[in-house]
mmCIF file with all atom_site columns, C-alpha atoms in Angstrom:
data_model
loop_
_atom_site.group_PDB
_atom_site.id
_atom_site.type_symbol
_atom_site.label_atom_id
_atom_site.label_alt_id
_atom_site.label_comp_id
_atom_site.label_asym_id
_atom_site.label_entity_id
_atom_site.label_seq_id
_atom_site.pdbx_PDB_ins_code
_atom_site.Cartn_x
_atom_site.Cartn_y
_atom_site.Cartn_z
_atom_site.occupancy
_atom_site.B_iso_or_equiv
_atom_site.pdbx_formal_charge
_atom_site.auth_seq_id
_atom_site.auth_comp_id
_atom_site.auth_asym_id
_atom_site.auth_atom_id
_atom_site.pdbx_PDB_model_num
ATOM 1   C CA . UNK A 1 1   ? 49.334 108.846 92.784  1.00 0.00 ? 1   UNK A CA 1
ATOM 2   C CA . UNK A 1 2   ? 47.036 108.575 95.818  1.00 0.00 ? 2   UNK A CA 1
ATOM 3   C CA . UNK A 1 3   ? 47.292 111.578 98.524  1.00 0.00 ? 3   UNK A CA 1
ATOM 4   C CA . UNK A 1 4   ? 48.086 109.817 101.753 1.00 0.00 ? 4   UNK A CA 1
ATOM 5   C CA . UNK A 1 5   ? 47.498 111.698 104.774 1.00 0.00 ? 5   UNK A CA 1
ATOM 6   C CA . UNK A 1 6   ? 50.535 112.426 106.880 1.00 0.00 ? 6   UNK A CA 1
ATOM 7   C CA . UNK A 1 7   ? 48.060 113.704 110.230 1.00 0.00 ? 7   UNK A CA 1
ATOM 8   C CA . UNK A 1 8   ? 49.597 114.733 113.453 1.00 0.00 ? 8   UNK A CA 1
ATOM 9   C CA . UNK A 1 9   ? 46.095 115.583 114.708 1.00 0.00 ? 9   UNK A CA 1
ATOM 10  C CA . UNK A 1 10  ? 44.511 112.383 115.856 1.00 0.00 ? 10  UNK A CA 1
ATOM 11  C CA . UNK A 1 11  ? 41.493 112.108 113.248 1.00 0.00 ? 11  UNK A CA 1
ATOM 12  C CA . UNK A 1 12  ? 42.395 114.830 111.149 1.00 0.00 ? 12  UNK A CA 1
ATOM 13  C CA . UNK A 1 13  ? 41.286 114.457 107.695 1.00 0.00 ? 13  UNK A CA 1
ATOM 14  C CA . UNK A 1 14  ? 41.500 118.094 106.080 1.00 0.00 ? 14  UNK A CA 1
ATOM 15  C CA . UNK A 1 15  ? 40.475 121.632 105.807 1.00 0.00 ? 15  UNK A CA 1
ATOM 16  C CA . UNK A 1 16  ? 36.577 121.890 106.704 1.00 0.00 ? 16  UNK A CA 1
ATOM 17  C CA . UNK A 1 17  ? 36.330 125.721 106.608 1.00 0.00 ? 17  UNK A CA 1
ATOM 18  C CA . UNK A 1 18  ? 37.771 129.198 106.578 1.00 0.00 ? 18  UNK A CA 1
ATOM 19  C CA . UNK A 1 19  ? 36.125 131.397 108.781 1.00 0.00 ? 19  UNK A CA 1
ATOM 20  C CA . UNK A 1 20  ? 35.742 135.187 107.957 1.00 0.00 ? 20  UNK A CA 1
ATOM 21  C CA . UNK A 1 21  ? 34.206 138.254 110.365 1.00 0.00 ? 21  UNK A CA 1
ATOM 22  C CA . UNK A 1 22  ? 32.626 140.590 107.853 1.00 0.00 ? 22  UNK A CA 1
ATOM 23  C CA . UNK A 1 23  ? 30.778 144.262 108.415 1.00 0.00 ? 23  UNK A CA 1
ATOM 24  C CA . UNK A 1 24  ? 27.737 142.964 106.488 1.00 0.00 ? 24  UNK A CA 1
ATOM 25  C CA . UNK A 1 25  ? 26.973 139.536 106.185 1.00 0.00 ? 25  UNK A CA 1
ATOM 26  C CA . UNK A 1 26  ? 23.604 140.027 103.109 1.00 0.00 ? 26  UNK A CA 1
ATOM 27  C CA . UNK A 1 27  ? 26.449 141.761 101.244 1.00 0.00 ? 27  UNK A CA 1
ATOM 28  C CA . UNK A 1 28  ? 29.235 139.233 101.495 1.00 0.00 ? 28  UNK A CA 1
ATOM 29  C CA . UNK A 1 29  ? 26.533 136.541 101.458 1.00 0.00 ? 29  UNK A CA 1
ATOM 30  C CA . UNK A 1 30  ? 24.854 137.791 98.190  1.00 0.00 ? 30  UNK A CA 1
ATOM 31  C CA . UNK A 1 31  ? 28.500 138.381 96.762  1.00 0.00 ? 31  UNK A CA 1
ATOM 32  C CA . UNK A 1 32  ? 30.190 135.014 97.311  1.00 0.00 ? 32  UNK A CA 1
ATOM 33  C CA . UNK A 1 33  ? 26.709 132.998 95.981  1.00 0.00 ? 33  UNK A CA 1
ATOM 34  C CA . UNK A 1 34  ? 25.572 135.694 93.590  1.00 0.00 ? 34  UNK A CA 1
ATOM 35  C CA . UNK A 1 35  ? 29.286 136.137 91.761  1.00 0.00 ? 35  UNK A CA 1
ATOM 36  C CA . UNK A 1 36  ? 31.425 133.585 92.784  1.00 0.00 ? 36  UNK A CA 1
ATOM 37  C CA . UNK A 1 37  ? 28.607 130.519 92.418  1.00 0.00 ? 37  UNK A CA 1
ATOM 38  C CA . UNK A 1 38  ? 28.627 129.700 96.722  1.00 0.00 ? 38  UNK A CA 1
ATOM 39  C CA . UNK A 1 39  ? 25.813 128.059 98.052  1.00 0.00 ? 39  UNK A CA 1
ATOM 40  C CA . UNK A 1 40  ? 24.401 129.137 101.807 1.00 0.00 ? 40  UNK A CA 1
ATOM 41  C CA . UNK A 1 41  ? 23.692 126.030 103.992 1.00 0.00 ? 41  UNK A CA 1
ATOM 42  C CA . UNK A 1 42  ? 23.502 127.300 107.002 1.00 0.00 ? 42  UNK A CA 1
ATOM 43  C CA . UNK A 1 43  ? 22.852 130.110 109.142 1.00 0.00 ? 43  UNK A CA 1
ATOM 44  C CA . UNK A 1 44  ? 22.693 130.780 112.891 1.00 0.00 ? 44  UNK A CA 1
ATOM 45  C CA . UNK A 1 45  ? 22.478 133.628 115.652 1.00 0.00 ? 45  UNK A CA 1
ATOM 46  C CA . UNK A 1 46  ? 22.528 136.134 117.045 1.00 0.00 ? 46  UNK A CA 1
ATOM 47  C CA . UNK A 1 47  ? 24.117 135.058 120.302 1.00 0.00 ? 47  UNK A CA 1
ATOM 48  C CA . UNK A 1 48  ? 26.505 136.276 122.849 1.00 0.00 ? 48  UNK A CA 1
ATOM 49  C CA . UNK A 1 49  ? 26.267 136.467 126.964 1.00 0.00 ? 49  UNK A CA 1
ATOM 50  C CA . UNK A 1 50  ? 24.945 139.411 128.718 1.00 0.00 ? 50  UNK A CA 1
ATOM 51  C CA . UNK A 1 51  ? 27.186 138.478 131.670 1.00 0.00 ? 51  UNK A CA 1
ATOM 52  C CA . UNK A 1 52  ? 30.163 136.672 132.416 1.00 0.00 ? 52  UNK A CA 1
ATOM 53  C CA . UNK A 1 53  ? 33.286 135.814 130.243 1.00 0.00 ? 53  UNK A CA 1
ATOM 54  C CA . UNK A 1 54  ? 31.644 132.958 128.235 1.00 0.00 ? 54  UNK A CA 1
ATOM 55  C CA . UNK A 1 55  ? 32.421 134.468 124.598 1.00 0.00 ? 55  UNK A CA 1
ATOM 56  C CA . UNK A 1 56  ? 36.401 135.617 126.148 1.00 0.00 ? 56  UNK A CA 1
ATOM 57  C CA . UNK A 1 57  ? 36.961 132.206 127.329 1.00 0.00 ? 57  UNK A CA 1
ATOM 58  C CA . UNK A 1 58  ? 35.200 130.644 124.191 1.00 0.00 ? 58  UNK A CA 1
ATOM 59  C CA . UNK A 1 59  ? 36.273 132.841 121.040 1.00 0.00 ? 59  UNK A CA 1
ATOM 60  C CA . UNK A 1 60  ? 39.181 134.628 122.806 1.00 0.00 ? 60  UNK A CA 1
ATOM 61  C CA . UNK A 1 61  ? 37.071 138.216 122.154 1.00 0.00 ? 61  UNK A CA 1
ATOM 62  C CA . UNK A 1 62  ? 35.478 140.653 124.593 1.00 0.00 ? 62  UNK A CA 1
ATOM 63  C CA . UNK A 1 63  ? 33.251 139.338 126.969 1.00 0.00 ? 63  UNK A CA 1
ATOM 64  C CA . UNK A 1 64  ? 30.078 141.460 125.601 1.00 0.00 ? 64  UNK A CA 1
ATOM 65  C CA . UNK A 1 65  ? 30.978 140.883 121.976 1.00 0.00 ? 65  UNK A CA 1
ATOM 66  C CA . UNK A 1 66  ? 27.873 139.177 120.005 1.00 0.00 ? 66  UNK A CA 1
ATOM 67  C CA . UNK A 1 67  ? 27.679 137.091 117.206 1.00 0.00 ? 67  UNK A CA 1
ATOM 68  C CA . UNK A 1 68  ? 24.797 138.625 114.995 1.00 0.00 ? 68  UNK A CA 1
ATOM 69  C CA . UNK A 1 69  ? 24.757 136.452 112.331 1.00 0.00 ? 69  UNK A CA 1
ATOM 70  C CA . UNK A 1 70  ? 27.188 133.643 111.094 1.00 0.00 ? 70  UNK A CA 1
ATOM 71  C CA . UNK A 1 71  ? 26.522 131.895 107.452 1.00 0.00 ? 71  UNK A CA 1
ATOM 72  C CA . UNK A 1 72  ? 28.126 128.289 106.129 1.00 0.00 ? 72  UNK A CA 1
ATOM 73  C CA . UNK A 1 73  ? 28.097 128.439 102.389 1.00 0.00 ? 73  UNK A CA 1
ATOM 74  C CA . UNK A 1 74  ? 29.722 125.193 100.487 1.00 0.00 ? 74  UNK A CA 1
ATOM 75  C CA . UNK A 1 75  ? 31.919 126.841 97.750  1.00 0.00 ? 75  UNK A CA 1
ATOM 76  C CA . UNK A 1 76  ? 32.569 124.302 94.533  1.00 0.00 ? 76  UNK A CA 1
ATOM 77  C CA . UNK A 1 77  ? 35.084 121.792 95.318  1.00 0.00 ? 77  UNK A CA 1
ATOM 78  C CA . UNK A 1 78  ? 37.190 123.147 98.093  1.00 0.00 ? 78  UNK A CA 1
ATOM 79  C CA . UNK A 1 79  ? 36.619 124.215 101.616 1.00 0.00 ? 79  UNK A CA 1
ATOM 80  C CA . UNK A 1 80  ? 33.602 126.123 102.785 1.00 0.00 ? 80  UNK A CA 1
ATOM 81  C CA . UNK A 1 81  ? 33.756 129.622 103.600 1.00 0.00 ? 81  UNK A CA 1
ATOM 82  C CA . UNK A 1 82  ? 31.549 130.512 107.432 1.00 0.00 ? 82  UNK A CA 1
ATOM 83  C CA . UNK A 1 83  ? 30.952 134.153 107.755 1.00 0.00 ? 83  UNK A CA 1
ATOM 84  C CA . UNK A 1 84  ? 30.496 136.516 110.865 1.00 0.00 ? 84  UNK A CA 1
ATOM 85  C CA . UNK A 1 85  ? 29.132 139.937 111.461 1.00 0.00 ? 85  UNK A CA 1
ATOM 86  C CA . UNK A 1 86  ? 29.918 140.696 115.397 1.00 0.00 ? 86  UNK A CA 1
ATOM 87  C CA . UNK A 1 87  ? 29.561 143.420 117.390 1.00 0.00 ? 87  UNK A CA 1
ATOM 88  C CA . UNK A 1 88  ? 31.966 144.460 120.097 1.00 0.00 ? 88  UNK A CA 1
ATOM 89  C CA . UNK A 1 89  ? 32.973 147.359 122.460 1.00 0.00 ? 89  UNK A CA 1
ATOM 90  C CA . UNK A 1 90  ? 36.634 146.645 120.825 1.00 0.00 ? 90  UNK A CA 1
ATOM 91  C CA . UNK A 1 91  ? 35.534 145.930 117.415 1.00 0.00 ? 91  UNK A CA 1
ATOM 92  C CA . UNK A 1 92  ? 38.258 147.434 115.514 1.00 0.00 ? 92  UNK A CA 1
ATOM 93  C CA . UNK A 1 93  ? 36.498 147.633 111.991 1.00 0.00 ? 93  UNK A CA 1
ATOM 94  C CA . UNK A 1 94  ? 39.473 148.046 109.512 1.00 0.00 ? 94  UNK A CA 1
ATOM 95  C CA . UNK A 1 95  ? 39.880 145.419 107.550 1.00 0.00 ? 95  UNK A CA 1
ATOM 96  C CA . UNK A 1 96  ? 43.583 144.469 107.186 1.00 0.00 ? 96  UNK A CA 1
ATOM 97  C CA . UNK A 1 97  ? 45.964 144.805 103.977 1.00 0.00 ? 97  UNK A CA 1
ATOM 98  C CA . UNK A 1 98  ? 47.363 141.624 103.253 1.00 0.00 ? 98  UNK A CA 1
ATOM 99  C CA . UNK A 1 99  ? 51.009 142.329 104.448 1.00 0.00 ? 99  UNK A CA 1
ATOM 100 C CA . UNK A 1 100 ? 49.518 143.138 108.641 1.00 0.00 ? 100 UNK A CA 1
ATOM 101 C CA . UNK A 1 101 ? 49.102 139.867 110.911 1.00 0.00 ? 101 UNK A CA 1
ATOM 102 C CA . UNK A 1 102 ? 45.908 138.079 110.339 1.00 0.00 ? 102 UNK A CA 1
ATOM 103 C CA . UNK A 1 103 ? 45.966 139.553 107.047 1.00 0.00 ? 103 UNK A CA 1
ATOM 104 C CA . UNK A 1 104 ? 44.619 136.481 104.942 1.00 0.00 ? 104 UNK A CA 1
ATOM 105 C CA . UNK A 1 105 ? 43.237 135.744 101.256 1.00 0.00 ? 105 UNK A CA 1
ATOM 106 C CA . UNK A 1 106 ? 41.252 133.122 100.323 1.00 0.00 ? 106 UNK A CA 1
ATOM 107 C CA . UNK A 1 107 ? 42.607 131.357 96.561  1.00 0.00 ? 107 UNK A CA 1
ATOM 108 C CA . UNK A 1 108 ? 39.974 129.937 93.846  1.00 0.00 ? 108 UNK A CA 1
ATOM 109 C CA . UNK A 1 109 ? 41.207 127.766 91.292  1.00 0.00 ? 109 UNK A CA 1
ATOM 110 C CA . UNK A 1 110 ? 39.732 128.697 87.858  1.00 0.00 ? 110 UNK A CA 1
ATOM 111 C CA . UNK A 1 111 ? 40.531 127.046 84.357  1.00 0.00 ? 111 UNK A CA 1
ATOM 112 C CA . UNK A 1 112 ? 40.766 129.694 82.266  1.00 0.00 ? 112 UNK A CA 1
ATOM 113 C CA . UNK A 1 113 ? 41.825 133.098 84.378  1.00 0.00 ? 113 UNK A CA 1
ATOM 114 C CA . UNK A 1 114 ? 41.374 135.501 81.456  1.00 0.00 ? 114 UNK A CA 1
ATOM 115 C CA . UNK A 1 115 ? 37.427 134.687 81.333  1.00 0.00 ? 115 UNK A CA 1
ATOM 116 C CA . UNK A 1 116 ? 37.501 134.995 84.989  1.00 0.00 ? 116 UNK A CA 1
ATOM 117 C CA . UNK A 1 117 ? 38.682 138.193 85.159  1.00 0.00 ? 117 UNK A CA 1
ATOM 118 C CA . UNK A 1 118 ? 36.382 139.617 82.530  1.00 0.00 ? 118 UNK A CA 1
ATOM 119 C CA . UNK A 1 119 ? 33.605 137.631 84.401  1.00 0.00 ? 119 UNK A CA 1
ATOM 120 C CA . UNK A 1 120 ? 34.031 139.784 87.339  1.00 0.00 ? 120 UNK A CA 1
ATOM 121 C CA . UNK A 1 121 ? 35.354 142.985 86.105  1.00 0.00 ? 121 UNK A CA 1
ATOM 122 C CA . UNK A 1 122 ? 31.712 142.900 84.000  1.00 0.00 ? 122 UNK A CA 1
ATOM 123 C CA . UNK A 1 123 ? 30.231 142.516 87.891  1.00 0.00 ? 123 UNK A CA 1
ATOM 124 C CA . UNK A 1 124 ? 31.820 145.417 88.832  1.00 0.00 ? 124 UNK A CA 1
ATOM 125 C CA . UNK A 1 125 ? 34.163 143.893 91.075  1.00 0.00 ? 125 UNK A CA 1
ATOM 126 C CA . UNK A 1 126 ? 37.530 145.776 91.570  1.00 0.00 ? 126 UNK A CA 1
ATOM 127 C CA . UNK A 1 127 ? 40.639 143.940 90.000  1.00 0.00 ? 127 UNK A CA 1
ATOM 128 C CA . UNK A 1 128 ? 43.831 144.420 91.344  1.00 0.00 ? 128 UNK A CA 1
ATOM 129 C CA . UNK A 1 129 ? 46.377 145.067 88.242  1.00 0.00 ? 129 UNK A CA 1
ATOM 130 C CA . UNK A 1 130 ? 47.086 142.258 85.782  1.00 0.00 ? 130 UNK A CA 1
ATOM 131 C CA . UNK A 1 131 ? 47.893 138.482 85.907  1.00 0.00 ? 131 UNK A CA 1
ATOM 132 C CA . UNK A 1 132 ? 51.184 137.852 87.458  1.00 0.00 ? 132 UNK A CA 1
ATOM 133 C CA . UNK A 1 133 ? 52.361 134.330 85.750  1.00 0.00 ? 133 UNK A CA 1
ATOM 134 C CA . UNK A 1 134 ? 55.298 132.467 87.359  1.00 0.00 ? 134 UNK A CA 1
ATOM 135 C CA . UNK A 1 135 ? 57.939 130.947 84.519  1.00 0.00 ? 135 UNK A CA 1
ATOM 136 C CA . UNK A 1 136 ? 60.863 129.572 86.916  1.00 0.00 ? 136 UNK A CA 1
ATOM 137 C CA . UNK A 1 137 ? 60.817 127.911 90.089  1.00 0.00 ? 137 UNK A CA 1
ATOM 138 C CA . UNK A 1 138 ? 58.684 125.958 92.030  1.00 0.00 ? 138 UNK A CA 1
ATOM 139 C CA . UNK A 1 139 ? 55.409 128.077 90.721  1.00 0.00 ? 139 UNK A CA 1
ATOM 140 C CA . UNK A 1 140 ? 56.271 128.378 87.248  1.00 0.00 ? 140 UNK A CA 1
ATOM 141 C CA . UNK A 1 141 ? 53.203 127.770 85.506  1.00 0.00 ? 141 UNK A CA 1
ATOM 142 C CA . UNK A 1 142 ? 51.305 129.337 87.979  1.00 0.00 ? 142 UNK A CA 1
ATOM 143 C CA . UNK A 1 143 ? 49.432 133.053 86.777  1.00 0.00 ? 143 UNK A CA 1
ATOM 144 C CA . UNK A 1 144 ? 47.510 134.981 89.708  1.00 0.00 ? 144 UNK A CA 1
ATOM 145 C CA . UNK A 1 145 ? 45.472 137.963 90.290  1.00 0.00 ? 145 UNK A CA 1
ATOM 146 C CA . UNK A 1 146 ? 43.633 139.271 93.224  1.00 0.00 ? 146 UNK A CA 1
ATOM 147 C CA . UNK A 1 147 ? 40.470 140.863 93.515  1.00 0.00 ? 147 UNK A CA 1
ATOM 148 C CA . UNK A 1 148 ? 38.953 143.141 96.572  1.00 0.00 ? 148 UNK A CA 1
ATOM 149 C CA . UNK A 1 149 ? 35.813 141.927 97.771  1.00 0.00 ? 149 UNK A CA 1
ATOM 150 C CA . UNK A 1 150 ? 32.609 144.413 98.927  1.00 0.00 ? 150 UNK A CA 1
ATOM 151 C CA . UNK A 1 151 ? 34.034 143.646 102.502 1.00 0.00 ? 151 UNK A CA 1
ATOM 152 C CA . UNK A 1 152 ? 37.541 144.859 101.672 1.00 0.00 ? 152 UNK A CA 1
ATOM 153 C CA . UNK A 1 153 ? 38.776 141.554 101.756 1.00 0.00 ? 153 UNK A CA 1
ATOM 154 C CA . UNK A 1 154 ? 41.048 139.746 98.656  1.00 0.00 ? 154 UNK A CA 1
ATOM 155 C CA . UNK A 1 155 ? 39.994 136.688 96.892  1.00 0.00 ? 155 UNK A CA 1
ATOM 156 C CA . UNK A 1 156 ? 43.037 135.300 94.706  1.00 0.00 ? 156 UNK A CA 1
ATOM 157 C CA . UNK A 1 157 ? 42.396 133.801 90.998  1.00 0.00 ? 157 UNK A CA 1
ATOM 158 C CA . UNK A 1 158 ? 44.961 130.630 90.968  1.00 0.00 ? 158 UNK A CA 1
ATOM 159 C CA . UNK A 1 159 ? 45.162 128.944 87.307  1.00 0.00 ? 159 UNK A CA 1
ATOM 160 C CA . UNK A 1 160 ? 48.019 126.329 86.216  1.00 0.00 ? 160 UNK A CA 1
ATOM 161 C CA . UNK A 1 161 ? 46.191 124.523 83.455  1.00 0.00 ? 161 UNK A CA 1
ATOM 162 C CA . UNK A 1 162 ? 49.859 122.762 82.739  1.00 0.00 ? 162 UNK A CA 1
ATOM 163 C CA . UNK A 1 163 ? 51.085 121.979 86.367  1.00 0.00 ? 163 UNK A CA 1
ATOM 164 C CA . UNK A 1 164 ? 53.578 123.942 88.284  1.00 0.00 ? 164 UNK A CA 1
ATOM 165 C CA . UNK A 1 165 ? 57.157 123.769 88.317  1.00 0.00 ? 165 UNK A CA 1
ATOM 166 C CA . UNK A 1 166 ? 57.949 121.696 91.648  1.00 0.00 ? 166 UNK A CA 1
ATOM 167 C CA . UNK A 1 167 ? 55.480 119.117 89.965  1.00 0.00 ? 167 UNK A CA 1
ATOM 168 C CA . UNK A 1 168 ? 58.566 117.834 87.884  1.00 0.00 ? 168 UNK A CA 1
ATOM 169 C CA . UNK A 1 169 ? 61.347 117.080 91.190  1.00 0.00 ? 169 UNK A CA 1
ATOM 170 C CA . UNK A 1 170 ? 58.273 115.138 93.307  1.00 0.00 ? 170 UNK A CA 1
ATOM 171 C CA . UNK A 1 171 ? 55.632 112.576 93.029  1.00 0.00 ? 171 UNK A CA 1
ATOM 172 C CA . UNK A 1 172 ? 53.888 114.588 95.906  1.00 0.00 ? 172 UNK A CA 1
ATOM 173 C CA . UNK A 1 173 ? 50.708 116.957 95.167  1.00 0.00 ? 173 UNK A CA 1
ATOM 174 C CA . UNK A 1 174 ? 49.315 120.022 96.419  1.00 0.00 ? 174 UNK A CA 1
ATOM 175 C CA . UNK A 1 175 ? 45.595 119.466 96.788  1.00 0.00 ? 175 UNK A CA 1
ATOM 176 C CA . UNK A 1 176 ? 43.659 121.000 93.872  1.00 0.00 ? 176 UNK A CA 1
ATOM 177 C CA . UNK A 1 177 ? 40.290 121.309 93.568  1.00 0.00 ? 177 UNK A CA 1
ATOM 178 C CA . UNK A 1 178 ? 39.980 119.815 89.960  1.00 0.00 ? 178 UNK A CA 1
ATOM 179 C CA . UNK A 1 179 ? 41.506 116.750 91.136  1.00 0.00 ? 179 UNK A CA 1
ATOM 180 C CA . UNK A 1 180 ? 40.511 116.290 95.144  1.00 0.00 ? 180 UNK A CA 1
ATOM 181 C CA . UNK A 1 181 ? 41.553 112.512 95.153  1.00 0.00 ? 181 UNK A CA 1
ATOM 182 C CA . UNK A 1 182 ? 45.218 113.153 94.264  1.00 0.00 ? 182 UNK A CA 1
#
């Protein structure tokens, strides 16, 4: 069945990106198209104000704090990722766990999440535990695992090659990736 959009937002057609401040931008660039198959479309910066409260009233950050880099990459068939590296007086440079506020993770939707796994763990990239995989409910179906990326951010492995549980009391659809048009 089609997707049809239920927008609130006059014009509002979807997800266009997921932005992400990062302490080096060449290592989270060369990660996410290096490992993860990304591609880097744009790129932009530095830029800040040396006076005033442009980047407070514009960004919501400290008035001196400067953009030094920022990076679009187009990852497969979902949303693009932007990066940041700023500076600022107030920079507070620990990343957070995923249980704080503003804690986030971004989810990739792989077919097979074994392969995946060994994919990455052969790249060196730390794997948190084993794949948790849902059998009741709403996400049964549904096996996860998340990984720690160079920044000390998580990426989440999604895979439900048969569907998910809540698939069988709706006709509605989460977006997937493997199937955008649904």
């Amino acid at each position: 069945m089609p997707f049809t959009l239920h927008a609130r937002l006059p014009g509002w057609h979807g997800v266009d990106h997921v932005g992400i401040a990062v302490p080096d931008i060449d290592v989270a660039t060369q990660f996410l198209v290096e490992v993860i198959g990304c591609e880097q479309l744009i790129s932009a910066g530095p830029f800040g104000a040396e006076e005033g409260d442009w980047m407070t009233q514009q960004f919501g950050v400290h008035p001196r704090a400067r953009v030094e880099d920022m990076r679009m990459l187009r990852c497969g068939y979902g949303s693009n990722i932007e990066l940041f590296e700023w500076s600022a007086p107030d920079q507070n440079k620990v990343p957070p766990k995923l249980s704080d506020y503003g804690g986030l993770h971004i989810a990739l939707y792989v077919d097979d999440l074994q392969a995946a796994i060994d994919y990455l763990r052969e790249k060196g990239v730390e794997v948190l535990n084993e794949p948790l995989s849902s059998t009741e409910g709403d996400m049964a179906g549904d096996s996860i695992i998340y990984v720690k990326t160079p920044w000390g951010g998580f990426l989440e492995l999604v895979s439900s090659p048969n569907g998910k549980g809540y698939e069988k009391n709706t006709d509605r659809r989460l977006w997937h990736p493997a199937r955008p048009g649904e």
